[in-house]
mmCIF file of C-alpha atoms in Angstrom:
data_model
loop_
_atom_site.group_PDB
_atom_site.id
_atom_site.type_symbol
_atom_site.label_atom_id
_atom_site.label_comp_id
_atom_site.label_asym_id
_atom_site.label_seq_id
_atom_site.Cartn_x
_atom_site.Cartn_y
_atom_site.Cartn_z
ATOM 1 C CA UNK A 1 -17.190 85.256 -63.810
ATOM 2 C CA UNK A 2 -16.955 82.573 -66.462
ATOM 3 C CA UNK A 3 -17.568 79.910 -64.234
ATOM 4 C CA UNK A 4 -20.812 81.340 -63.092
ATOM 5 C CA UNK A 5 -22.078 81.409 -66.250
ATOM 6 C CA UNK A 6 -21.539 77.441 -66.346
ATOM 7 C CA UNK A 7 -22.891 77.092 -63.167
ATOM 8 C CA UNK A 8 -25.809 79.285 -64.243
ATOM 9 C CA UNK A 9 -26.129 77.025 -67.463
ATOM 10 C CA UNK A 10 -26.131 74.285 -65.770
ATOM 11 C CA UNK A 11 -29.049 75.061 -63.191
ATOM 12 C CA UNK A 12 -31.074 76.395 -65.973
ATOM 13 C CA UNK A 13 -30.824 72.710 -67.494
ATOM 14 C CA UNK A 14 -31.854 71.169 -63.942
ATOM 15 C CA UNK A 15 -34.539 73.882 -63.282
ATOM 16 C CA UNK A 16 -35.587 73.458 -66.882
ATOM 17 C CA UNK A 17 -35.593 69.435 -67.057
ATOM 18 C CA UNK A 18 -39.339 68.478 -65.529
ATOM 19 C CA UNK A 19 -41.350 70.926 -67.256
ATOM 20 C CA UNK A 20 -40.561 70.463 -70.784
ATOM 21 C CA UNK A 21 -42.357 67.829 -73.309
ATOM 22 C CA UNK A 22 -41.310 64.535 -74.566
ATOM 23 C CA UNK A 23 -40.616 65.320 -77.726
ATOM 24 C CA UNK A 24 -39.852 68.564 -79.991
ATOM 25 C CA UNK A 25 -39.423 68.397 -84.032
ATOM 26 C CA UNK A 26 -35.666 69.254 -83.786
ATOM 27 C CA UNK A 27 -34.588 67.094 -80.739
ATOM 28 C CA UNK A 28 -32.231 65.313 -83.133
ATOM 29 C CA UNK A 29 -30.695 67.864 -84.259
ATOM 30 C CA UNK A 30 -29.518 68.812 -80.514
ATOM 31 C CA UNK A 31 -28.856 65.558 -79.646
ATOM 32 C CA UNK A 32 -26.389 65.786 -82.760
ATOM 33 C CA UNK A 33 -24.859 68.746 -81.033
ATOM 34 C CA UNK A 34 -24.438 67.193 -77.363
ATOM 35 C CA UNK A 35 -22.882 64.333 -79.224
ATOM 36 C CA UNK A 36 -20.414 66.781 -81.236
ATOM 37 C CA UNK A 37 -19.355 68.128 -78.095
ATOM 38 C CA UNK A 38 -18.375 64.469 -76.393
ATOM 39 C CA UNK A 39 -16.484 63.988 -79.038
ATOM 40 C CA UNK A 40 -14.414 67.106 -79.129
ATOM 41 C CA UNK A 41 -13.888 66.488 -75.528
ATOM 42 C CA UNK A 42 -12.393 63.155 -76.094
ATOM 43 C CA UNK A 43 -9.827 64.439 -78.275
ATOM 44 C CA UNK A 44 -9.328 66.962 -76.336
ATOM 45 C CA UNK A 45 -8.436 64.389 -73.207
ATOM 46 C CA UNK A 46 -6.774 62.304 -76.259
ATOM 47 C CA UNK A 47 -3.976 65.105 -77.508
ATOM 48 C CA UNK A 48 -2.394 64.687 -73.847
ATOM 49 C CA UNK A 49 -5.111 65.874 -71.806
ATOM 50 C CA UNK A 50 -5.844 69.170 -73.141
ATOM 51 C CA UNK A 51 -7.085 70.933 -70.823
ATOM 52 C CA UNK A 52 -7.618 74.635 -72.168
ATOM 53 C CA UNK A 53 -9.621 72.428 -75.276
ATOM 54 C CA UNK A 54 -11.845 70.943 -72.621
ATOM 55 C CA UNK A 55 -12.558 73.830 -71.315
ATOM 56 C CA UNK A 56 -13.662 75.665 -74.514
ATOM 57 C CA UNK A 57 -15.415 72.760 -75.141
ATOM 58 C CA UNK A 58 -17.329 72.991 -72.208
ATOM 59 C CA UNK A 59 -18.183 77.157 -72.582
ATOM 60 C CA UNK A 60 -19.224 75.549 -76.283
ATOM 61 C CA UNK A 61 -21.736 73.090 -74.454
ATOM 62 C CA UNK A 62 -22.892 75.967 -72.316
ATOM 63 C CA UNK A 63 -23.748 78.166 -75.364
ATOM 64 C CA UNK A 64 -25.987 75.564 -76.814
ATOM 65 C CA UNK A 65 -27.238 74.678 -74.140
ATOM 66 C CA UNK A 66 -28.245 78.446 -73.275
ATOM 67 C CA UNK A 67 -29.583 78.286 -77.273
ATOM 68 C CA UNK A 68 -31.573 75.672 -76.550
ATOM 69 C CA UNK A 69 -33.318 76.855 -73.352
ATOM 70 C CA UNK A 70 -34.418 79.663 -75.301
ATOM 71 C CA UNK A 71 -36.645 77.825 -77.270
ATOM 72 C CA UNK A 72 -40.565 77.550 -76.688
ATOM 73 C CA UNK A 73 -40.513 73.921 -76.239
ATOM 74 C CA UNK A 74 -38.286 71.617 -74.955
ATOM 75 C CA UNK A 75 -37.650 67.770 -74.446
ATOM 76 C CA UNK A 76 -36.448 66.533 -71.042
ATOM 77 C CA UNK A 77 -34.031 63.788 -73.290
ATOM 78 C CA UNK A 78 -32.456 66.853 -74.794
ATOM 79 C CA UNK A 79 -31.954 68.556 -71.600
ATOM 80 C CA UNK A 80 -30.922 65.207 -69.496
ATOM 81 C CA UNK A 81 -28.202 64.566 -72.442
ATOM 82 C CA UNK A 82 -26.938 68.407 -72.369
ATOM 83 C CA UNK A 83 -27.042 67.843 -68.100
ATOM 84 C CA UNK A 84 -24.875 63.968 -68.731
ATOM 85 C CA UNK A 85 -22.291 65.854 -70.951
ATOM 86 C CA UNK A 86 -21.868 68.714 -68.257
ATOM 87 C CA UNK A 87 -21.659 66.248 -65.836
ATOM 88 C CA UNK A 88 -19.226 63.941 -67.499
ATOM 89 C CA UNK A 89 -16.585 66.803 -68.617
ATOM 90 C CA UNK A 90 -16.527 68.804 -65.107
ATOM 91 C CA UNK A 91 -16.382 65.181 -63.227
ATOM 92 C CA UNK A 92 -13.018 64.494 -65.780
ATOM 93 C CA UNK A 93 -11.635 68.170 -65.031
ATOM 94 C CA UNK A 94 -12.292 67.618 -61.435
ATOM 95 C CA UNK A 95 -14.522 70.179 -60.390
ATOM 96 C CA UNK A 96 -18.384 70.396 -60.378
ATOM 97 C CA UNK A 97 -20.932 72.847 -61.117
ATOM 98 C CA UNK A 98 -23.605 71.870 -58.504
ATOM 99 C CA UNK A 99 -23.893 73.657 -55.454
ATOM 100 C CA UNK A 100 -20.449 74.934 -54.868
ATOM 101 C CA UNK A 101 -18.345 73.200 -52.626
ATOM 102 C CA UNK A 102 -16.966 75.411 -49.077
ATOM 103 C CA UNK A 103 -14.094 76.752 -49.593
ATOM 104 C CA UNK A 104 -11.003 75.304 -47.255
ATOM 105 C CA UNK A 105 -10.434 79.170 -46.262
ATOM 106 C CA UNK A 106 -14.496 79.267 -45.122
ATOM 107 C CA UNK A 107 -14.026 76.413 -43.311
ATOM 108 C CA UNK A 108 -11.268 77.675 -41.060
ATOM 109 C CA UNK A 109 -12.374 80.533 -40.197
ATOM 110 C CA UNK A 110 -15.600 79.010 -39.105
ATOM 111 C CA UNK A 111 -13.497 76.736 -36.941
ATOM 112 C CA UNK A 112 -11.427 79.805 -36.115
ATOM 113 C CA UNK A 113 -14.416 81.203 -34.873
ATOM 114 C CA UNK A 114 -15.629 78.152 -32.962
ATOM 115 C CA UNK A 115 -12.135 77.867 -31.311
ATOM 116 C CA UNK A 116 -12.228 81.645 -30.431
ATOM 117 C CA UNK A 117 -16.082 80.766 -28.607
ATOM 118 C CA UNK A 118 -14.766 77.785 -26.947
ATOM 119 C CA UNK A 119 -12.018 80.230 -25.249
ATOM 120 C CA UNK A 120 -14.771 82.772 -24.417
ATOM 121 C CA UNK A 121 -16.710 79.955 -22.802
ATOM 122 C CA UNK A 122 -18.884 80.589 -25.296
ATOM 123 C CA UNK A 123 -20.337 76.605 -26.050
ATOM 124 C CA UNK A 124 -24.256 77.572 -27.473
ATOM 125 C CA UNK A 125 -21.561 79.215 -29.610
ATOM 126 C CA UNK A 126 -19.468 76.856 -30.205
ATOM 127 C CA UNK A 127 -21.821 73.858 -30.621
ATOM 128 C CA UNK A 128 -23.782 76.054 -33.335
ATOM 129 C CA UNK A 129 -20.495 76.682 -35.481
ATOM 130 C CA UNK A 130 -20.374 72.683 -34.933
ATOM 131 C CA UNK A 131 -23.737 71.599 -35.858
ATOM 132 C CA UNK A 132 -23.101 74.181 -38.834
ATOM 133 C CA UNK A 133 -20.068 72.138 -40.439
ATOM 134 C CA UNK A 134 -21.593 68.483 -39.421
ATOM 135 C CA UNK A 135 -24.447 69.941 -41.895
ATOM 136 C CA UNK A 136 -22.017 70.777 -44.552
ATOM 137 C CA UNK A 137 -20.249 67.265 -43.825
ATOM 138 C CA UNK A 138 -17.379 68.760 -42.136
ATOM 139 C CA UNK A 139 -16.432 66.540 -39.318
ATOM 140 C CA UNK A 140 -14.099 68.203 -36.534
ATOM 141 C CA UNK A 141 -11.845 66.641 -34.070
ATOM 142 C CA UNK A 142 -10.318 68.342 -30.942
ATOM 143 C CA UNK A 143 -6.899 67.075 -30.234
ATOM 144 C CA UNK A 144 -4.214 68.990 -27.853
ATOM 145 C CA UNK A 145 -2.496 70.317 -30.829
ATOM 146 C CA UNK A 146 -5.847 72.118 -32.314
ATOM 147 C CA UNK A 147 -9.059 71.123 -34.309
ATOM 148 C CA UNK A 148 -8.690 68.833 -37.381
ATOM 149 C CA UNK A 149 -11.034 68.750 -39.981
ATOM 150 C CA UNK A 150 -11.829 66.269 -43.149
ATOM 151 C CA UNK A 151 -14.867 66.148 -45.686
ATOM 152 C CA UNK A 152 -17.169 63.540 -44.555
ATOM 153 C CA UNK A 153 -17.931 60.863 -47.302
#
């Protein structure tokens, strides 16, 4: 999907970032071309939030970015500016591109799954599904109506 290949841009960066050089010939160049891309995401956010604009700017970002890692040599600055801007635009959009977040949907039906041990009597069960979320910062609570759930901080 297209949002893979952002996420897959984007680990190639961080995978990428502390084996490269200090410097390359053409780091300004790229540094040019990070900077290009703030500012078409500014005014993008400045003609009333435009989304769809962000976006593209974003795929854009990914491109070069993808460019750039194809390259022989590379220069952690380059690569921790591309990583900043990635990291700037998704945090405005309101998503990120690290490890992906659990879905609410997974998250019930591990509870749903826990709740269905619990009747069974099942509580090595139950206590594994529980240690599972705590891990994922999930915190449960039991009340008589059911099990709540909230993203720890």
């Amino acid at each position: 999907s297209a949002f893979n290949r952002l996420k897959t841009a984007y680990s190639n960066l961080q995978h990428r970032l502390n084996s490269s050089t200090n410097l390359t010939e053409d780091d300004d160049q790229w540094l040019e071309k990070v900077e290009e891309h703030r500012k078409a995401f500014e005014e993008a956010m400045d003609d009333d939030f435009n989304t769809a604009n962000a976006i593209s700017v974003l795929f854009d970002l990914a491109k070069h970015a993808n460019y750039y890692l194809q390259k022989d040599h590379t220069a952690d600055h380059v690569i921790t500016a591309f990583i900043e801007m990635f990291d700037r635009i998704v945090s405005v959009l309101g998503f990120s591109l690290g490890e992906q977040e659990l879905l609410d949907q997974e998250i019930e039906d591990l509870i749903e799954k826990r709740n269905e041990a619990r009747r069974n009597r099942d509580f090595a069960l139950s206590d594994q599904i529980r240690d599972q979320l705590k891990s994922m910062n999930i915190i449960l609570e039991d009340t008589a109506q059911g099990t709540r759930w909230k993203r720890g901080e």
